Amino acid sequence: MNTPQLRSAAWFDGDDEVAVLHRVAAGITAEDRGRPVIGIADTSSQLNPCQAGFAAVLEPLERGIRDGGGVPLRFPVMSLGEDLMKPSAMLYRNLVAMELEEQVRAHPLDGVVFLANCDKTVPSALMAAASTQLPSLLLLGGARSAPLFAGRRLGSGTDLWRALENRRAGTLDDAGWQQLEETLACAGGGSCNTMGTASTMALVSEALGMALPGSTGCAVGSAELADLAYRTGRIVAASAAAGAPGADQVMTEAAVANALRLVAAVGGSTNAVIHLAAIAGRLGHHLNLAQIDRLWAEVPLLADVEPCGSQLIHDFHDAGGLASVAAALLPHHLLDPGVVLADGRSLADLAATAPSDQTVIRSYGDPVLPAPALVVVSGSLAPDGAVLKTAASSPELWQHTGPAVVFDDYADMRARLDDPERVVSPDAVLVVRNCGPVGVPGMPEWGMAPIPAALAAAGVRDMVRVSDGRMSGTSFGTVVLHVAPEAAVGGPLALVTDGDLIELDVAGRRLELLVDAAELERRRAAWQPAPDEHLRGWPRLYRDHVSQAPSGCDLDFLASPTAASRRFVPPVVGRS
Ligand code: FES
């Protein structure tokens, strides 16, 4: 068998002064020469507690790379933490994907392990992997623990939002609220322990063949996570040494379709739809929302995990994770059994290892909720579509018509939601607009307006809400998200005024603004985009080039499959 030409050879082979300089700079010894160099893209940061688990897995990861025949070299990458980064880590997802691509392009790397754990680090790594086209895998950093509060385990995000509802309804006092904060602080680092965006994207990574099966819900700091790290390093090094296909070849169209159906089956985050559209765009498998709705049509909710169920992500992991969900769906021809996973097994082979207990991950015939768990709606209020997680919503609101209560942006919502002068009826439809990719910019998780305090105190627990923003994967409610086109670019959401009737029809997949066409034309003629505030740097570049949600909110100059091959090396690898 021919030894594949390593990309790093362009830097390290030879005996001139340039090759010497390169080998010395990278610490390449005589023994290392001819081995693939495996980059470890390290997103650890004290500004991002979700990535805290990586310190403990670096040693086994590097050992795995060495044992696989490679040379590990670690480099830092910007970290995207959901909680502290404003206006939203989503604003920076594409920046990190681009940073990763450029780091890989500029350096002598033959393969990459991406350390990714929080909501946006995972999709940014998958996008970069698609574009850099090298053998690569993600190493996920583990899920955080679940401390007890009032006798039950606290689910990240979901139980904070529930407590907020109770506080607004007057059933949780200040002492209880403070006790909740102290308990949350005991959870430590790691990804959210619910089926939020991070867990959903972890499962997506497994389904795409980009993370080892069993990664989702693996406990932070566990011996199992250390073993996953070792095996990840070993596989990537061995793949690079063997000239195995790059990540762009691993993430097939069938794998993307599997991932979308799995998202529905686990009641996964709506954010995954945007991320998968972006990943698919970079692979040349263009998705549209109608196609996605068809994929979801027969997929029920199988995972009894918060926010759609009662258990936590550790329980999902212990119940077999991907193996068990696949075992439930494969007999119904809802997944492609031949998709190859990161450890080389097919999905069907993995499903054959699923445990028999079906308490947390149910059978297809005994689901947590019937299909569909997610839907796409469209109509006069969302001509290019919007997404609703039916599994986290109220069936009695699936056919609903109510008067709009409009908030022009997030600040307006925060300021006026509880305005005693503004009477909001329980059948109202709360509209929060100008939260889209262009509007903020960055499309924060501002779509889920809380129930107005007066209604919450009266026992109202859900209302129809409509937004061009996103919501946390740990959230719940009848919230229609990602309305496209967004208000900031003149989508119909911009034309809604208080009192307009809005109709949501889940069965018909419709979202309608019941205002006659002539009136809408009059409003459109009067509509003005927001003044172009002075933006500079990345937000400027982002706003000028970002696509709408159905296309994944990628930047137009990054969104297509790259022409740069995995063997890309600069035309001249000389002195810098
Ligand atoms: Fe980082 Fe949930 S906030 S994983």
Coordinates of C-alpha atoms and ligand atoms in Angstrom, one line a residue:
M1 CA 0.0 0.0 0.0
N2 CA 1.3 3.5 -0.8
T3 CA 1.9 5.8 2.1
P4 CA -0.4 8.8 1.6
Q5 CA 1.3 12.1 1.2
L6 CA 0.8 14.1 4.3
R7 CA -0.2 17.7 4.1
S8 CA 2.3 18.5 6.9
A9 CA 5.2 17.2 4.7
A10 CA 5.1 20.5 2.8
W11 CA 6.3 22.1 6.1
F12 CA 8.5 19.4 7.5
D13 CA 10.2 17.5 4.7
G14 CA 13.6 18.6 3.4
D15 CA 16.8 19.7 4.9
D16 CA 16.8 23.4 4.0
E17 CA 16.7 26.2 6.6
V18 CA 12.9 26.5 6.2
A19 CA 12.2 22.9 7.0
V20 CA 14.6 23.0 9.9
L21 CA 12.8 26.2 11.2
H22 CA 9.4 24.5 10.9
R23 CA 10.5 21.3 12.7
V24 CA 12.1 23.2 15.5
A25 CA 9.0 25.4 15.9
A26 CA 6.6 22.5 16.1
G27 CA 8.9 20.2 18.2
I28 CA 9.0 17.6 15.5
T29 CA 11.7 15.1 16.4
A30 CA 13.4 12.6 14.1
E31 CA 11.0 10.0 15.4
D32 CA 8.0 12.1 14.6
R33 CA 8.9 12.7 11.0
G34 CA 6.5 11.2 8.6
R35 CA 3.8 10.9 11.2
P36 CA 0.5 12.9 10.7
V37 CA 0.2 16.0 12.8
I38 CA -3.1 16.1 14.6
G39 CA -4.3 19.5 15.8
I40 CA -6.3 19.7 19.0
A41 CA -8.6 22.8 18.7
D42 CA -9.0 23.7 22.3
T43 CA -12.0 25.9 23.2
S44 CA -11.4 25.8 26.9
S45 CA -12.1 29.1 28.6
Q46 CA -12.9 30.3 32.1
L47 CA -15.6 32.4 30.4
N48 CA -17.3 29.2 29.4
P49 CA -18.0 26.7 32.2
C50 CA -19.6 24.3 29.7
Q51 CA -16.1 23.5 28.4
A52 CA -14.6 22.9 31.8
G53 CA -14.3 19.1 31.4
F54 CA -11.6 19.2 28.8
A55 CA -8.6 19.7 31.2
A56 CA -9.2 16.1 32.4
V57 CA -9.2 14.5 29.0
L58 CA -6.2 16.1 27.3
E59 CA -3.8 13.5 28.6
P60 CA -5.8 10.5 27.3
L61 CA -6.5 12.3 24.0
E62 CA -2.9 13.1 23.4
R63 CA -1.9 9.5 24.3
G64 CA -4.5 8.2 21.9
I65 CA -3.1 10.4 19.1
R66 CA 0.4 9.1 19.8
D67 CA -0.8 5.5 19.9
G68 CA -2.6 6.1 16.6
G69 CA 0.7 7.1 15.1
G70 CA 0.2 10.8 15.2
V71 CA 1.8 13.9 16.7
P72 CA -0.6 16.0 18.8
L73 CA -0.3 19.8 18.7
R74 CA -2.8 21.9 20.7
F75 CA -4.0 25.4 19.7
P76 CA -6.4 27.7 21.3
V77 CA -9.7 28.8 19.7
M78 CA -12.3 31.4 20.8
S79 CA -14.8 29.8 23.1
L80 CA -18.5 30.4 22.7
G81 CA -20.3 30.3 26.1
E82 CA -24.1 30.7 26.0
D83 CA -24.5 32.4 29.3
L84 CA -21.9 35.2 29.3
M85 CA -21.5 36.1 25.7
K86 CA -23.7 39.0 24.4
P87 CA -25.8 39.6 22.5
S88 CA -25.6 36.0 21.7
A89 CA -23.0 33.3 21.1
M90 CA -24.8 32.7 17.8
L91 CA -23.3 36.0 16.5
Y92 CA -19.9 34.3 16.8
R93 CA -20.6 30.8 15.6
N94 CA -19.6 31.6 12.1
L95 CA -16.5 33.5 13.3
V96 CA -15.3 30.5 15.2
A97 CA -16.0 28.2 12.2
M98 CA -14.0 30.6 10.1
E99 CA -11.2 30.9 12.7
L100 CA -11.0 27.1 12.9
E101 CA -10.8 26.9 9.1
E102 CA -8.1 29.5 8.9
Q103 CA -6.1 27.9 11.7
V104 CA -6.2 24.6 10.0
R105 CA -5.4 26.1 6.6
A106 CA -2.4 28.1 7.8
H107 CA -0.8 25.3 9.8
P108 CA 0.9 21.9 9.1
L109 CA -2.1 19.8 10.2
D110 CA -3.2 16.4 8.8
G111 CA -6.2 15.9 11.0
V112 CA -8.1 17.6 13.8
V113 CA -9.8 16.9 17.1
F114 CA -12.2 19.7 17.9
L115 CA -12.9 20.1 21.6
A116 CA -16.5 21.3 21.7
N117 CA -19.3 21.1 24.3
C118 CA -21.5 24.2 24.5
D119 CA -24.3 25.0 22.1
K120 CA -22.3 26.9 19.5
T121 CA -18.9 25.4 19.8
V122 CA -20.3 22.1 18.5
P123 CA -21.9 23.5 15.2
S124 CA -19.0 25.8 14.6
A125 CA -16.7 22.7 14.8
L126 CA -18.9 20.7 12.4
M127 CA -19.1 23.6 10.0
A128 CA -15.3 24.0 10.1
A129 CA -14.8 20.2 9.7
A130 CA -17.0 20.3 6.6
S131 CA -15.0 23.1 5.1
T132 CA -11.5 22.0 6.0
Q133 CA -12.1 18.5 4.7
L134 CA -9.5 16.8 6.9
P135 CA -10.0 13.6 8.9
S136 CA -11.4 14.9 12.1
L137 CA -13.7 14.2 15.0
L138 CA -15.3 16.2 17.8
L139 CA -14.5 15.3 21.4
L140 CA -17.4 16.4 23.5
G141 CA -16.6 17.5 27.1
G142 CA -19.3 15.8 29.1
A143 CA -22.6 16.8 30.8
R144 CA -22.7 18.6 34.1
S145 CA -24.2 17.1 37.3
A146 CA -27.7 17.5 38.5
P147 CA -27.9 18.8 42.1
L148 CA -31.1 18.3 44.1
F149 CA -33.5 21.2 44.7
A150 CA -36.8 20.6 46.6
G151 CA -36.2 16.9 46.4
R152 CA -35.7 16.6 42.7
R153 CA -32.7 16.8 40.3
L154 CA -32.3 20.2 38.6
G155 CA -32.3 20.2 34.8
S156 CA -30.1 22.9 33.3
G157 CA -32.1 25.8 31.9
T158 CA -35.5 24.1 32.0
D159 CA -35.8 24.1 35.7
L160 CA -34.6 27.7 35.9
W161 CA -37.3 28.7 33.4
R162 CA -39.9 26.8 35.4
A163 CA -38.8 28.5 38.6
L164 CA -39.0 31.9 36.9
E165 CA -42.6 31.1 35.9
N166 CA -43.4 30.2 39.5
R167 CA -41.7 33.3 40.8
R168 CA -43.7 35.5 38.3
A169 CA -46.9 33.7 39.4
G170 CA -46.1 34.3 43.0
T171 CA -45.6 30.7 44.0
L172 CA -41.9 30.9 44.6
D173 CA -40.7 33.4 47.1
D174 CA -37.4 35.3 47.3
A175 CA -35.8 32.8 49.7
G176 CA -36.7 29.9 47.3
W177 CA -35.3 31.9 44.4
Q178 CA -32.0 32.4 46.2
Q179 CA -31.8 28.8 47.2
L180 CA -32.3 27.8 43.6
E181 CA -29.3 30.0 42.6
E182 CA -27.1 28.4 45.3
T183 CA -28.2 24.9 44.1
L184 CA -27.5 25.7 40.5
A185 CA -24.0 26.8 41.4
C186 CA -23.3 23.3 42.7
A187 CA -23.9 21.7 39.3
G188 CA -20.3 22.5 38.3
G189 CA -19.0 22.6 34.7
G190 CA -20.0 20.6 31.6
S191 CA -22.8 20.9 29.1
C192 CA -26.4 21.4 30.1
N193 CA -27.8 18.1 31.5
T194 CA -31.1 18.4 29.6
M195 CA -31.9 17.9 25.9
G196 CA -30.9 21.4 25.2
T197 CA -29.0 22.6 22.2
A198 CA -25.6 21.2 23.3
S199 CA -27.0 17.7 24.0
T200 CA -29.0 17.8 20.7
M201 CA -25.9 18.8 18.7
A202 CA -23.9 16.1 20.5
L203 CA -26.3 13.6 19.3
V204 CA -26.2 15.2 15.8
S205 CA -22.4 14.8 15.9
E206 CA -22.7 11.1 16.7
A207 CA -25.3 10.7 13.9
L208 CA -23.1 12.5 11.4
G209 CA -20.1 10.2 12.2
M210 CA -18.3 13.1 13.8
A211 CA -18.2 12.0 17.5
L212 CA -18.0 8.6 19.0
P213 CA -21.3 6.8 19.8
G214 CA -22.1 7.2 23.5
S215 CA -20.7 10.7 23.8
T216 CA -24.1 12.4 24.4
G217 CA -24.8 12.6 28.1
C218 CA -21.5 11.1 29.2
A219 CA -20.7 12.6 32.6
V220 CA -18.1 15.2 32.9
G221 CA -15.0 13.9 34.6
S222 CA -15.9 10.2 34.1
A223 CA -13.6 7.4 33.2
E224 CA -15.9 6.8 30.3
L225 CA -15.2 10.3 28.9
A226 CA -11.4 9.7 29.3
D227 CA -11.8 6.5 27.3
L228 CA -13.8 8.4 24.6
A229 CA -11.0 10.9 24.5
Y230 CA -8.3 8.2 24.0
R231 CA -10.3 6.5 21.3
T232 CA -11.0 9.8 19.5
G233 CA -7.4 10.7 19.3
R234 CA -6.4 7.2 18.2
I235 CA -9.0 7.1 15.4
V236 CA -8.2 10.5 14.0
A237 CA -4.4 9.9 14.0
A238 CA -4.9 6.5 12.4
S239 CA -7.3 7.9 9.8
A240 CA -4.9 10.7 8.8
A241 CA -2.0 8.2 8.6
A242 CA -4.1 6.0 6.3
G243 CA -5.3 8.9 4.1
A244 CA -8.9 8.2 5.1
P245 CA -11.7 10.4 3.8
G246 CA -12.1 13.8 5.2
A247 CA -15.1 15.0 7.3
D248 CA -16.8 16.4 4.2
Q249 CA -17.0 12.8 2.9
V250 CA -18.1 11.4 6.3
M251 CA -21.1 13.7 6.7
T252 CA -23.2 12.3 3.9
E253 CA -26.7 13.4 2.8
A254 CA -28.1 10.3 4.5
A255 CA -26.3 11.1 7.7
V256 CA -27.8 14.6 7.7
A257 CA -31.3 13.3 7.1
N258 CA -30.8 10.8 10.0
A259 CA -29.6 13.6 12.2
L260 CA -32.7 15.7 11.5
R261 CA -35.0 12.8 12.3
L262 CA -33.1 12.0 15.5
V263 CA -33.5 15.6 16.6
A264 CA -37.3 15.2 16.4
A265 CA -37.2 11.8 18.1
V266 CA -35.5 13.2 21.2
G267 CA -37.4 16.4 21.4
G268 CA -34.2 18.2 20.5
S269 CA -33.5 21.9 20.2
T270 CA -35.0 23.9 17.4
N271 CA -31.6 25.5 17.1
A272 CA -30.4 22.3 15.6
V273 CA -32.4 23.0 12.5
I274 CA -30.4 26.2 11.8
H275 CA -27.1 24.5 12.5
L276 CA -27.9 21.5 10.3
A277 CA -28.9 23.8 7.5
A278 CA -25.6 25.6 7.8
I279 CA -23.6 22.3 8.0
A280 CA -25.5 20.9 5.0
G281 CA -24.9 24.1 3.0
R282 CA -21.1 23.7 3.5
L283 CA -21.4 20.1 2.3
G284 CA -23.5 21.0 -0.7
H285 CA -26.6 19.1 0.6
H286 CA -29.0 22.0 0.5
L287 CA -32.0 21.6 2.8
N288 CA -35.3 23.4 2.7
L289 CA -37.8 23.6 5.5
A290 CA -40.6 21.8 3.5
Q291 CA -38.2 18.8 3.1
I292 CA -37.4 18.9 6.8
D293 CA -41.1 18.9 7.8
R294 CA -41.6 15.8 5.6
L295 CA -38.7 14.1 7.4
W296 CA -40.3 14.9 10.7
A297 CA -43.8 13.9 9.8
E298 CA -43.7 10.3 11.1
V299 CA -41.2 10.8 14.0
P300 CA -42.8 10.7 17.5
L301 CA -41.1 11.8 20.7
L302 CA -39.3 8.8 22.0
A303 CA -36.9 10.3 24.6
D304 CA -38.4 11.1 28.0
V305 CA -35.9 13.9 28.7
E306 CA -36.4 17.5 29.8
P307 CA -37.6 19.9 28.4
C308 CA -40.1 17.7 26.7
G309 CA -40.0 14.8 29.2
S310 CA -39.1 14.1 32.8
Q311 CA -35.6 12.7 32.9
L312 CA -32.1 14.1 32.3
I313 CA -29.4 13.6 29.7
H314 CA -27.5 11.2 32.0
D315 CA -30.5 8.9 32.0
F316 CA -30.7 9.2 28.2
H317 CA -27.0 8.1 28.0
D318 CA -27.5 5.2 30.4
A319 CA -30.6 4.1 28.4
G320 CA -28.4 3.6 25.3
G321 CA -28.6 7.0 23.7
L322 CA -28.2 6.9 20.0
A323 CA -28.2 3.1 19.9
S324 CA -31.7 2.9 21.5
V325 CA -33.3 5.7 19.5
A326 CA -31.9 4.1 16.3
A327 CA -33.2 0.7 17.4
A328 CA -36.7 2.2 17.8
L329 CA -36.7 4.0 14.5
L330 CA -34.9 1.7 12.1
P331 CA -37.6 -1.0 11.9
H332 CA -39.9 1.8 10.6
H333 CA -37.5 2.8 7.9
L334 CA -37.1 6.2 9.4
L335 CA -33.3 6.1 9.4
D336 CA -30.7 5.0 7.0
P337 CA -29.1 1.9 8.6
G338 CA -25.9 2.1 6.5
V339 CA -24.6 5.4 7.7
V340 CA -21.1 4.9 9.1
L341 CA -20.4 6.2 12.6
A342 CA -17.2 7.5 14.0
D343 CA -16.0 4.1 15.3
G344 CA -16.5 2.5 11.9
R345 CA -19.7 0.7 12.8
S346 CA -22.9 1.2 10.8
L347 CA -25.9 2.7 12.5
A348 CA -27.6 -0.7 12.3
D349 CA -24.7 -2.4 14.0
L350 CA -24.9 0.2 16.8
A351 CA -28.6 -0.3 17.2
A352 CA -28.1 -4.0 17.7
T353 CA -26.3 -3.2 20.9
A354 CA -29.2 -1.2 22.4
P355 CA -30.3 -2.2 25.9
S356 CA -33.8 -3.7 26.2
D357 CA -35.1 -1.3 28.8
Q358 CA -37.4 1.2 27.2
T359 CA -38.3 3.4 30.1
V360 CA -36.4 6.5 29.2
I361 CA -36.1 5.9 25.4
R362 CA -39.4 4.5 24.4
S363 CA -40.4 2.1 21.6
Y364 CA -42.0 3.5 18.4
G365 CA -45.3 1.9 19.4
D366 CA -45.3 3.5 22.9
P367 CA -43.9 7.0 22.4
V368 CA -43.8 9.8 24.9
L369 CA -45.8 11.8 22.4
P370 CA -47.2 11.0 19.0
A371 CA -45.6 12.4 15.8
P372 CA -44.6 15.0 14.9
A373 CA -42.4 16.3 17.6
L374 CA -41.4 19.3 15.5
V375 CA -43.1 21.0 12.6
V376 CA -42.5 23.7 10.0
V377 CA -45.3 26.3 9.5
S378 CA -45.5 28.9 6.8
G379 CA -48.0 31.4 5.5
S380 CA -48.6 35.1 5.1
L381 CA -46.8 35.8 8.4
A382 CA -43.8 33.5 7.6
P383 CA -43.6 33.2 3.8
D384 CA -40.2 31.4 4.1
G385 CA -41.2 29.3 7.1
A386 CA -40.9 29.0 10.8
V387 CA -40.4 26.2 13.3
L388 CA -42.4 25.0 16.3
K389 CA -41.4 22.3 18.8
T390 CA -44.8 20.7 19.2
A391 CA -43.4 18.3 21.8
A392 CA -42.8 21.2 24.1
S393 CA -46.0 23.1 23.4
S394 CA -49.7 22.9 24.3
P395 CA -51.9 20.8 22.0
E396 CA -54.9 23.1 22.9
L397 CA -53.0 25.9 21.2
W398 CA -52.2 24.1 18.0
Q399 CA -55.3 25.6 16.3
H400 CA -55.5 29.1 17.7
T401 CA -56.5 32.6 16.5
G402 CA -55.8 35.6 18.7
P403 CA -55.0 39.3 18.7
A404 CA -51.4 40.3 18.4
V405 CA -49.6 42.0 21.2
V406 CA -46.5 43.4 19.6
F407 CA -43.1 44.1 21.1
D408 CA -40.7 45.8 18.7
D409 CA -37.6 44.2 20.2
Y410 CA -36.4 42.4 23.2
A411 CA -35.8 45.6 25.2
D412 CA -39.4 46.6 24.5
M413 CA -40.6 43.2 25.6
R414 CA -38.7 43.4 28.9
A415 CA -39.9 46.9 29.5
R416 CA -43.6 46.5 28.7
L417 CA -44.5 42.8 29.2
D418 CA -45.9 43.5 32.7
D419 CA -47.1 47.1 32.0
P420 CA -50.3 47.3 34.1
E421 CA -51.7 49.8 31.5
R422 CA -51.6 47.3 28.8
V423 CA -54.2 44.6 29.2
V424 CA -53.3 41.3 27.6
S425 CA -55.9 38.7 27.2
P426 CA -55.0 35.0 27.6
D427 CA -55.8 34.3 24.0
A428 CA -53.4 37.0 22.8
V429 CA -50.5 36.1 20.5
L430 CA -47.2 37.7 21.8
V431 CA -45.0 38.9 19.0
V432 CA -41.4 39.6 19.7
R433 CA -39.7 40.9 16.5
N434 CA -36.4 42.3 15.4
C435 CA -34.6 39.4 17.0
G436 CA -33.3 37.8 13.8
P437 CA -29.9 37.3 12.3
V438 CA -29.8 40.8 10.8
G439 CA -31.9 42.5 13.3
V440 CA -29.8 42.4 16.4
P441 CA -27.5 41.2 14.8
G442 CA -26.9 37.6 15.8
M443 CA -30.4 36.1 16.4
P444 CA -30.3 35.7 20.2
E445 CA -32.6 33.3 22.2
W446 CA -35.2 36.1 22.7
G447 CA -38.1 34.4 21.1
M448 CA -39.8 33.0 24.2
A449 CA -41.4 35.9 25.9
P450 CA -42.5 35.0 29.4
I451 CA -46.2 34.8 30.2
P452 CA -47.2 38.3 31.4
A453 CA -47.1 38.4 35.2
A454 CA -50.8 39.1 35.7
L455 CA -51.8 36.2 33.5
A456 CA -49.2 33.9 35.2
A457 CA -50.6 34.8 38.5
A458 CA -54.1 33.9 37.2
G459 CA -52.8 30.5 36.3
V460 CA -52.0 30.9 32.5
R461 CA -49.0 28.7 31.7
D462 CA -48.8 28.9 28.0
M463 CA -49.7 31.3 25.1
V464 CA -48.9 31.4 21.4
R465 CA -45.7 33.4 20.9
V466 CA -44.2 34.3 17.5
S467 CA -40.7 35.6 16.9
D468 CA -38.0 35.9 14.3
G469 CA -35.5 35.0 17.1
R470 CA -34.6 31.7 18.6
M471 CA -35.2 30.1 22.0
S472 CA -33.0 28.0 24.2
G473 CA -33.1 24.3 23.6
T474 CA -34.0 23.9 27.2
S475 CA -37.1 26.1 26.9
F476 CA -40.7 25.1 26.3
G477 CA -44.0 26.6 25.3
T478 CA -46.1 27.2 22.1
V479 CA -43.4 29.4 20.6
V480 CA -43.2 29.8 16.8
L481 CA -39.5 30.6 16.1
H482 CA -37.2 31.6 13.3
V483 CA -39.9 33.4 11.3
A484 CA -38.5 34.2 7.9
P485 CA -37.9 36.6 6.4
E486 CA -37.2 38.4 9.7
A487 CA -38.7 41.8 10.5
A488 CA -35.4 43.7 10.1
V489 CA -35.3 42.9 6.4
G490 CA -39.0 43.8 5.9
G491 CA -40.6 40.4 6.5
P492 CA -44.3 40.5 7.2
L493 CA -43.6 40.3 11.0
A494 CA -42.5 44.0 10.7
L495 CA -46.0 44.9 9.6
V496 CA -48.0 43.5 12.5
T497 CA -49.7 45.9 14.8
D498 CA -51.5 45.4 18.1
G499 CA -54.9 43.8 17.7
D500 CA -54.2 42.1 14.3
L501 CA -55.5 38.6 14.3
I502 CA -52.8 35.9 13.9
E503 CA -53.8 32.3 13.2
L504 CA -51.6 29.2 14.1
D505 CA -52.8 26.0 12.5
V506 CA -50.3 23.2 13.3
A507 CA -52.2 20.5 11.4
G508 CA -52.3 22.7 8.3
R509 CA -48.8 23.9 8.9
R510 CA -49.9 27.5 8.6
L511 CA -49.1 30.8 10.3
E512 CA -51.3 33.5 9.0
L513 CA -51.6 37.3 9.5
L514 CA -55.3 37.9 9.0
V515 CA -55.1 41.4 7.7
D516 CA -56.3 42.2 4.2
A517 CA -53.8 42.6 1.4
A518 CA -54.6 46.3 0.7
E519 CA -53.9 47.2 4.4
L520 CA -50.7 45.3 4.4
E521 CA -49.6 47.1 1.2
R522 CA -50.3 50.4 2.9
R523 CA -48.2 49.4 5.9
R524 CA -45.5 48.1 3.7
A525 CA -45.2 51.4 1.8
A526 CA -44.8 53.2 5.1
W527 CA -42.3 50.7 6.6
Q528 CA -38.8 51.9 7.1
P529 CA -35.8 49.8 8.1
A530 CA -34.2 50.7 11.4
P531 CA -31.5 53.4 11.0
D532 CA -28.2 51.8 10.2
E533 CA -26.4 52.2 13.5
H534 CA -22.7 52.3 13.4
L535 CA -21.4 48.8 13.4
R536 CA -17.8 47.9 13.0
G537 CA -15.7 44.8 13.1
W538 CA -17.3 41.4 13.1
P539 CA -20.9 42.5 13.7
R540 CA -20.6 44.7 10.6
L541 CA -19.3 41.8 8.5
Y542 CA -21.8 39.4 9.9
R543 CA -24.8 41.7 9.3
D544 CA -23.8 42.4 5.7
H545 CA -23.4 38.7 4.8
V546 CA -25.6 36.6 7.0
S547 CA -28.3 34.5 5.5
Q548 CA -31.8 34.0 6.9
A549 CA -32.6 31.1 9.3
P550 CA -33.9 28.6 6.7
S551 CA -30.4 28.8 5.1
G552 CA -28.6 28.3 8.4
C553 CA -27.5 31.9 9.1
D554 CA -24.1 31.2 7.6
L555 CA -22.2 33.9 5.8
D556 CA -22.6 34.0 2.0
F557 CA -18.9 33.7 1.4
L558 CA -18.6 30.6 3.6
A559 CA -21.8 28.8 2.9
S560 CA -20.9 26.7 0.0
P561 CA -18.6 23.6 -0.2
T562 CA -15.1 24.9 -0.3
A563 CA -12.9 24.5 -3.4
A564 CA -9.9 24.1 -1.1
S565 CA -9.1 20.5 -0.9
R566 CA -8.0 18.7 2.2
R567 CA -4.6 18.5 0.7
F568 CA -4.5 22.2 0.4
V569 CA -1.1 23.7 1.1
P570 CA 0.0 27.2 0.4
P571 CA 1.6 27.5 -3.0
V572 CA 5.0 28.2 -1.4
V573 CA 5.8 27.0 2.1
G574 CA 8.7 29.2 2.6
R575 CA 9.7 31.7 5.3
S576 CA 6.7 33.5 6.8
Ligands
FES1 FE1 -23.4 25.7 27.5 FE2 -25.9 24.7 27.9 S1 -25.1 26.8 28.2 S2 -24.2 23.7 27.2

